[in-house]
mmCIF file of C-alpha atoms in Angstrom:
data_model
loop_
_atom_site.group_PDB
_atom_site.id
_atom_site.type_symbol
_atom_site.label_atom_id
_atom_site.label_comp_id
_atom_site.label_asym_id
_atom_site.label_seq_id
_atom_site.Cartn_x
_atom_site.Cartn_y
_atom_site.Cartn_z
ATOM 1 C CA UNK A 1 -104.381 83.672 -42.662
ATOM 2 C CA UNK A 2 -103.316 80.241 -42.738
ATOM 3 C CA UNK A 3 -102.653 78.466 -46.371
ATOM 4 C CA UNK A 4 -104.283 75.591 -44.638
ATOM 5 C CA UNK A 5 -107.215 74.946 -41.874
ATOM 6 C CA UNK A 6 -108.572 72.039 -40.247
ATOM 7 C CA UNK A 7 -111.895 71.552 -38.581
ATOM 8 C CA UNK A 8 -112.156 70.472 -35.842
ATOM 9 C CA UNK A 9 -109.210 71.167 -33.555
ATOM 10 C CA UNK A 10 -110.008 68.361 -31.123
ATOM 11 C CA UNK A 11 -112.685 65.889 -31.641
ATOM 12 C CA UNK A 12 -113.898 63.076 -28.779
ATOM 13 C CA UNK A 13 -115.650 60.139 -29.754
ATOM 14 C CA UNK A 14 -116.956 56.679 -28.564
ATOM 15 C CA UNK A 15 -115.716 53.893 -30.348
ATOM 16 C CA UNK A 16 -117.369 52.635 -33.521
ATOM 17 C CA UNK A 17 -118.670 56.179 -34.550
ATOM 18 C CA UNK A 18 -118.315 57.765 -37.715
ATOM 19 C CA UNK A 19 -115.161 60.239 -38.177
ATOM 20 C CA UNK A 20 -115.362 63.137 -40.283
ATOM 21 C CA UNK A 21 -112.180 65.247 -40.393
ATOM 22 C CA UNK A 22 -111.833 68.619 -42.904
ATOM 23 C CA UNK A 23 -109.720 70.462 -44.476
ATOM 24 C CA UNK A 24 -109.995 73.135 -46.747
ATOM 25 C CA UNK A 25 -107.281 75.538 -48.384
ATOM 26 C CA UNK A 26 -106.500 78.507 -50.143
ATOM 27 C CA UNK A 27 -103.720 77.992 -52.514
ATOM 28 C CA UNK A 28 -103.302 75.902 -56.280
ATOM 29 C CA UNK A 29 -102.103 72.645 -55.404
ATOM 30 C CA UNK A 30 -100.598 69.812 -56.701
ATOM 31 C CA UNK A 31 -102.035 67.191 -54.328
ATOM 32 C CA UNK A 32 -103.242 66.801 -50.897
ATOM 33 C CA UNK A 33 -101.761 64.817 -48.242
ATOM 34 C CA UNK A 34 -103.250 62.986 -44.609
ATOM 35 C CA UNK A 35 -100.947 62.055 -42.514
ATOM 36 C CA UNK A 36 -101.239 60.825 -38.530
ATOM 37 C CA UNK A 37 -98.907 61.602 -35.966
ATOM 38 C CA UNK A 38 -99.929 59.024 -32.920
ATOM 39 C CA UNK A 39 -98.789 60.446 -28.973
ATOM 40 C CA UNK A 40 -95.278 59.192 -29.210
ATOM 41 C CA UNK A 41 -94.736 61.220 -32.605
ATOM 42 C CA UNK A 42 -93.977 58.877 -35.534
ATOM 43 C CA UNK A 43 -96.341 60.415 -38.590
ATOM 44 C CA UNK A 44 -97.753 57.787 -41.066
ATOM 45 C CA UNK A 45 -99.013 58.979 -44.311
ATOM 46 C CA UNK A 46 -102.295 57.797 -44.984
ATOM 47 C CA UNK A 47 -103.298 58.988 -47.990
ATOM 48 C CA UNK A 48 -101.995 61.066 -51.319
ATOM 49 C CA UNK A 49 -104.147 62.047 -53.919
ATOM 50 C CA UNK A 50 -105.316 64.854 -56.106
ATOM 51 C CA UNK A 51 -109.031 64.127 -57.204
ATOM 52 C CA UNK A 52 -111.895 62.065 -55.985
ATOM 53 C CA UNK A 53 -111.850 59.512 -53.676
ATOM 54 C CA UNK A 54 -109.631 56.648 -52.022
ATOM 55 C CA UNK A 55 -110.424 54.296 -49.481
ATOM 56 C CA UNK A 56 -107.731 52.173 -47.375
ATOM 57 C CA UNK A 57 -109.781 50.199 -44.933
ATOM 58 C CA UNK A 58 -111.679 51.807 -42.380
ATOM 59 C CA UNK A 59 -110.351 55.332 -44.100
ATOM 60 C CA UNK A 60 -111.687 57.121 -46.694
ATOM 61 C CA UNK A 61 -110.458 60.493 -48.039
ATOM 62 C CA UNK A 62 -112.320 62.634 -50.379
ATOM 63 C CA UNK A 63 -111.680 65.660 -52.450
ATOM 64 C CA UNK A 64 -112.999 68.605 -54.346
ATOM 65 C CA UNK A 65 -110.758 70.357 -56.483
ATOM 66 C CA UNK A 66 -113.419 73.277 -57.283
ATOM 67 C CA UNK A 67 -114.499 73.599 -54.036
ATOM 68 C CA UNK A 68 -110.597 73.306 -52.348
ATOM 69 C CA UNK A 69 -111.853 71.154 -49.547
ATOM 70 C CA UNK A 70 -110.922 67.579 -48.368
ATOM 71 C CA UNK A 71 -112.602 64.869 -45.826
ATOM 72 C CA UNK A 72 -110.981 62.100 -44.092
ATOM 73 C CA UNK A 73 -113.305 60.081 -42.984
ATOM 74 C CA UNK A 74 -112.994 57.348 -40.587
ATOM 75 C CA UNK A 75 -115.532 54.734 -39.864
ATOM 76 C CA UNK A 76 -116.046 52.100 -36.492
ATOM 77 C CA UNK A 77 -113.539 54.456 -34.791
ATOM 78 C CA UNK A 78 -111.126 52.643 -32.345
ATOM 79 C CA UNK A 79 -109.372 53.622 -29.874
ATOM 80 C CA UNK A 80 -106.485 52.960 -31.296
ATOM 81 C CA UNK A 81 -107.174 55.588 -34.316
ATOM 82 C CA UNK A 82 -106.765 58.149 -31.159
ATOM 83 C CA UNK A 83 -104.084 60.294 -32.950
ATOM 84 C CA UNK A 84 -103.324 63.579 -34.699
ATOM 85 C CA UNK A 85 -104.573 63.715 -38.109
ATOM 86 C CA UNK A 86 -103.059 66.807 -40.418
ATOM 87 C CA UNK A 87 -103.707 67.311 -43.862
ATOM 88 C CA UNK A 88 -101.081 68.895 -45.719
ATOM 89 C CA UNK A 89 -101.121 70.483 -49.391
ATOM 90 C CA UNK A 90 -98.663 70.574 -52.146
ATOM 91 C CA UNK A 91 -98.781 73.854 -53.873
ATOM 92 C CA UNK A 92 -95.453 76.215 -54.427
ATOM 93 C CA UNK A 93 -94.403 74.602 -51.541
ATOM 94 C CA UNK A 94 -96.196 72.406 -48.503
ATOM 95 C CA UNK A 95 -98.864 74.094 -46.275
ATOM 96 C CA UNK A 96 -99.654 72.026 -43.371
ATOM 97 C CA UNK A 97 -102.484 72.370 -41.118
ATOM 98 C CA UNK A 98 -101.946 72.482 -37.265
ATOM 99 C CA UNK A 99 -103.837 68.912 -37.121
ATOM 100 C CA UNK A 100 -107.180 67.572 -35.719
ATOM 101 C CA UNK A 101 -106.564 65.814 -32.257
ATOM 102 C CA UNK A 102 -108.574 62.744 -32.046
ATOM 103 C CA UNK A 103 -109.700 60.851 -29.105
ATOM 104 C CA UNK A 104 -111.614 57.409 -29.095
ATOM 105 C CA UNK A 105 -113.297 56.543 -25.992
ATOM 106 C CA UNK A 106 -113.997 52.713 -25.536
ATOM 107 C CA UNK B 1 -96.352 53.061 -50.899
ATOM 108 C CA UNK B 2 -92.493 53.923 -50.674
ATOM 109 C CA UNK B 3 -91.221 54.169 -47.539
ATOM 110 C CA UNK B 4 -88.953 57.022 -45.877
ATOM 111 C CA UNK B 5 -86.860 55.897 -42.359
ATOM 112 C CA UNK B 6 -85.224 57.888 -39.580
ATOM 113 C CA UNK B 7 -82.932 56.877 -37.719
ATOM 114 C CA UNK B 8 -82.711 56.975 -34.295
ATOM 115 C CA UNK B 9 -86.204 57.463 -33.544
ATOM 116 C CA UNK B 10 -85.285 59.148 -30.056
ATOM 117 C CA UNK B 11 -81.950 60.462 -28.718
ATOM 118 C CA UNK B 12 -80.427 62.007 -25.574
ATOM 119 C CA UNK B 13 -77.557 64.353 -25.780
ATOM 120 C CA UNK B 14 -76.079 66.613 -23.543
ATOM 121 C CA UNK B 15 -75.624 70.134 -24.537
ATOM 122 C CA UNK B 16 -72.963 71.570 -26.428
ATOM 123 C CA UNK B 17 -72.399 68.084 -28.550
ATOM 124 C CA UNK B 18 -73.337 66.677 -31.800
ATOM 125 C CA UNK B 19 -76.294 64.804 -33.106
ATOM 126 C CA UNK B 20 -76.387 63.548 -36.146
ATOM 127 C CA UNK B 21 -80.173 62.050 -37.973
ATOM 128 C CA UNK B 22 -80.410 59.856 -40.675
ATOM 129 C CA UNK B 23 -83.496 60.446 -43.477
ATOM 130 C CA UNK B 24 -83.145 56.829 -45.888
ATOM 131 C CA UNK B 25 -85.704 56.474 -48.814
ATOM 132 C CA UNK B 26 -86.124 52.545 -48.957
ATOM 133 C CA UNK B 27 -87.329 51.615 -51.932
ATOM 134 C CA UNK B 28 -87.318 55.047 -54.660
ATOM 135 C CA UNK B 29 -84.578 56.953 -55.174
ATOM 136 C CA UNK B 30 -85.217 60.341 -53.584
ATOM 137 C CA UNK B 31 -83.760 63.399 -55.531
ATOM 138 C CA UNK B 32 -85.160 66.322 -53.328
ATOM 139 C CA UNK B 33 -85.436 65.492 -49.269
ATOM 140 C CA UNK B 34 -87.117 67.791 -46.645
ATOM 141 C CA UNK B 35 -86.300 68.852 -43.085
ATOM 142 C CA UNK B 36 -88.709 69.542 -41.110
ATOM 143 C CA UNK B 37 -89.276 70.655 -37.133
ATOM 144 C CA UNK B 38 -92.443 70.458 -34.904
ATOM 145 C CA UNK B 39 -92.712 72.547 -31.738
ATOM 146 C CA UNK B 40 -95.464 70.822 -29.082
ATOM 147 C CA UNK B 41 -98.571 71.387 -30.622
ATOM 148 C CA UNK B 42 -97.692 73.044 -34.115
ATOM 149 C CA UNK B 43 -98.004 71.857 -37.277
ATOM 150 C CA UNK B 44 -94.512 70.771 -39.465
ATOM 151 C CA UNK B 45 -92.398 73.584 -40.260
ATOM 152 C CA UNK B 46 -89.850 73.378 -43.090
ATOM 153 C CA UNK B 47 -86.092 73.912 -42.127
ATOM 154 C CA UNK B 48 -84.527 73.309 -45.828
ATOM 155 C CA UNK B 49 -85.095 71.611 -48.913
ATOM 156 C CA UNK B 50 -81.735 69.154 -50.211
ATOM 157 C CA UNK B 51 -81.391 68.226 -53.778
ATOM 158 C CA UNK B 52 -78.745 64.621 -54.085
ATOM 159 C CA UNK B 53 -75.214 65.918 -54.584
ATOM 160 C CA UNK B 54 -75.678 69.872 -53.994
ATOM 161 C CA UNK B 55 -76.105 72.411 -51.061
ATOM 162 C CA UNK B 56 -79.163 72.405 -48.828
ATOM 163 C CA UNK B 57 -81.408 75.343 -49.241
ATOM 164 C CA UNK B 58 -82.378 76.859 -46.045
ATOM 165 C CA UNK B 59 -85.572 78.619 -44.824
ATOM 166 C CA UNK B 60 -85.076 81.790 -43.517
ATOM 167 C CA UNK B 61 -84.189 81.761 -39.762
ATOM 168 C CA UNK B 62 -82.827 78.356 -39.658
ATOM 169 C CA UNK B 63 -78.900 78.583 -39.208
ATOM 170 C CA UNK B 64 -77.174 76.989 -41.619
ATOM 171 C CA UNK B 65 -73.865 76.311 -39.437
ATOM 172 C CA UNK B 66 -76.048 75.081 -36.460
ATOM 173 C CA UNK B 67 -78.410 72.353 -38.783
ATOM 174 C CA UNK B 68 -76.087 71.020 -41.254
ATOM 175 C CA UNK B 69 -77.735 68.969 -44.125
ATOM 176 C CA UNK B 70 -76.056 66.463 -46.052
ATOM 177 C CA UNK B 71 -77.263 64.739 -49.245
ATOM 178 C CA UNK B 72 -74.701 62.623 -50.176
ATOM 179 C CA UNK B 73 -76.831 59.712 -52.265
ATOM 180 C CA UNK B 74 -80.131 59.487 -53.745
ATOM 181 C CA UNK B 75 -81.573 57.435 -50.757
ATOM 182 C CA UNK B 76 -79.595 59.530 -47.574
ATOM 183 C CA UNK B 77 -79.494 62.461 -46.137
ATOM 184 C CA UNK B 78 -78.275 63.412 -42.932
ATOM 185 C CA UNK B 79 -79.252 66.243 -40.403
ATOM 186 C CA UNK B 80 -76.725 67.235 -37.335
ATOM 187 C CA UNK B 81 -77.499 69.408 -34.920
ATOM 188 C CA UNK B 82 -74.278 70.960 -34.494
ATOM 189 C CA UNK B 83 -73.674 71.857 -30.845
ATOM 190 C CA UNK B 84 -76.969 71.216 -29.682
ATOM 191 C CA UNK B 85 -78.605 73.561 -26.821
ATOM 192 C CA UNK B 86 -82.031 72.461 -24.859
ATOM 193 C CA UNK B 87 -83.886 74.634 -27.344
ATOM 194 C CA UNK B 88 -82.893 72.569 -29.909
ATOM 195 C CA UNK B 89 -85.048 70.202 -27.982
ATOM 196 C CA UNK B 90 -88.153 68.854 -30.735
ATOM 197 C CA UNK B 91 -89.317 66.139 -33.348
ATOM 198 C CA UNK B 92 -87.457 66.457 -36.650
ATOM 199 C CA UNK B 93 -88.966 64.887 -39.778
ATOM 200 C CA UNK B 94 -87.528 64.125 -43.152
ATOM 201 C CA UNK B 95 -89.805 63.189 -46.094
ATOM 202 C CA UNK B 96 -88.643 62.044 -49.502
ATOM 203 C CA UNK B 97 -89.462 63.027 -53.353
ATOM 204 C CA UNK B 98 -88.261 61.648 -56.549
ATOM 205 C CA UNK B 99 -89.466 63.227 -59.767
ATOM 206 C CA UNK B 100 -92.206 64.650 -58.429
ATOM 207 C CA UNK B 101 -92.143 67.095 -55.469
ATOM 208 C CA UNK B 102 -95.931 66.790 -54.700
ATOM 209 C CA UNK B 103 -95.286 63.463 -53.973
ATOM 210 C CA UNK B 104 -93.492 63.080 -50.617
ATOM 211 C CA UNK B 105 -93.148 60.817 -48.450
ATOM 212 C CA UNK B 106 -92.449 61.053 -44.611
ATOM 213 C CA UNK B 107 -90.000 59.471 -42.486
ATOM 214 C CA UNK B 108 -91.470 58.422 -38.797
ATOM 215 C CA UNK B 109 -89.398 61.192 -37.320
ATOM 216 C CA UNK B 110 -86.993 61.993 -34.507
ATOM 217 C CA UNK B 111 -87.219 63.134 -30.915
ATOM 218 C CA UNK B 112 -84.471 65.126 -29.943
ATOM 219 C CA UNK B 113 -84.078 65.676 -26.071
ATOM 220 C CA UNK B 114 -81.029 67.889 -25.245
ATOM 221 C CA UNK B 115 -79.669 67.885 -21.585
#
């Protein structure tokens, strides 16, 4: 069983839809992490936190301590938010997930 | 945010030499950095943990002679792939700490083609 999972795997949609993105985890953690990985590889980390809510432009990530679940949420989608998102947790040690793939049609 | 480098972001080596990948914390000083690998459609998977100024810890079943890890200074460390082979072929990631290992912060990451 992984420490981490992400829902869904792979996710198409047309630009300027709304983006939701989850994770959810099993472990005590410190804080939770999205980062995106775009085709050629580089990750960017896109948000840290630990309770509520933060928003960075279009992004928003949410979380629930009780309920060990996070959102990234992503609204007017681009194409060029086509990427790999993965959420990652800081417990003991850091549990990644395997990512959601993202496409954006125009 | 603070930000974590790599350096080179791609190299081409042929097999059986050296490669050698820079990690740099910018603007914090970073007292614990993190290796990690990515296979093709995995998630990150940790190689070893490096604390400034003492040995690298190592996962189990990464070889310690083959991925040497230096962390010479608060804001570098250093990963060679000693003789490389083609399977050493992937994307190598550093991210950063300083006092608090929750917080880390990733580099952009390395793609290492071997030839």
């Amino acid at each position: 069983k992984n420490e981490v999972e992400q829902s869904p795997q792979n996710l198409t949609a047309q630009e300027g839809e709304f983006i939701t993105i989850n994770c959810s985890y099993s472990v005590g953690i410190s804080a939770l992490h999205w980062l995106q990985q775009h085709p050629g590889g580089g990750i960017v980390s896109l948000f840290m936190l630990s309770s509520g809510k933060k928003k960075h432009g279009r992004l928003i990530a949410t979380i629930n301590i009780q309920e060990k679940h996070s959102s990234l949420h992503i609204t007017a989608s681009h194409p060029r938010d086509s990427a790999v998102y993965i959420c990652a947790v800081a417990g003991n040690q850091f549990y990644f997930g395997t990512g959601t793939s993202l496409t954006v049609i125009p | 945010g603070a930000v974590v480098s790599q350096h080179p972001s791609r190299v081409i080596c042929k097999s059986g030499t050296s490669v050698k990948i820079e990690c740099r914390s910018l603007d914090f000083q970073a007292t614990t950095m993190f290796w990690y690998r990515q296979f093709p459609k995995q998630s990150l998977m940790l190689m070893a943990t490096s604390n400034e100024g003492s040995k690298a810890t190592y996962e189990q079943g990464v070889e310690k002679d083959k991925f040497l890890i230096n962390h010479a200074s608060l804001t570098l460390s250093t990963l060679t792939v000693t003789s490389a082979h083609p399977e050493d072929s992937s994307f190598y990631i550093c991210s950063a700490s300083g006092r608090s290992s929750y917080e880390q912060y990733f580099g952009p990451g390395t793609r290492l083609t071997v030839t």
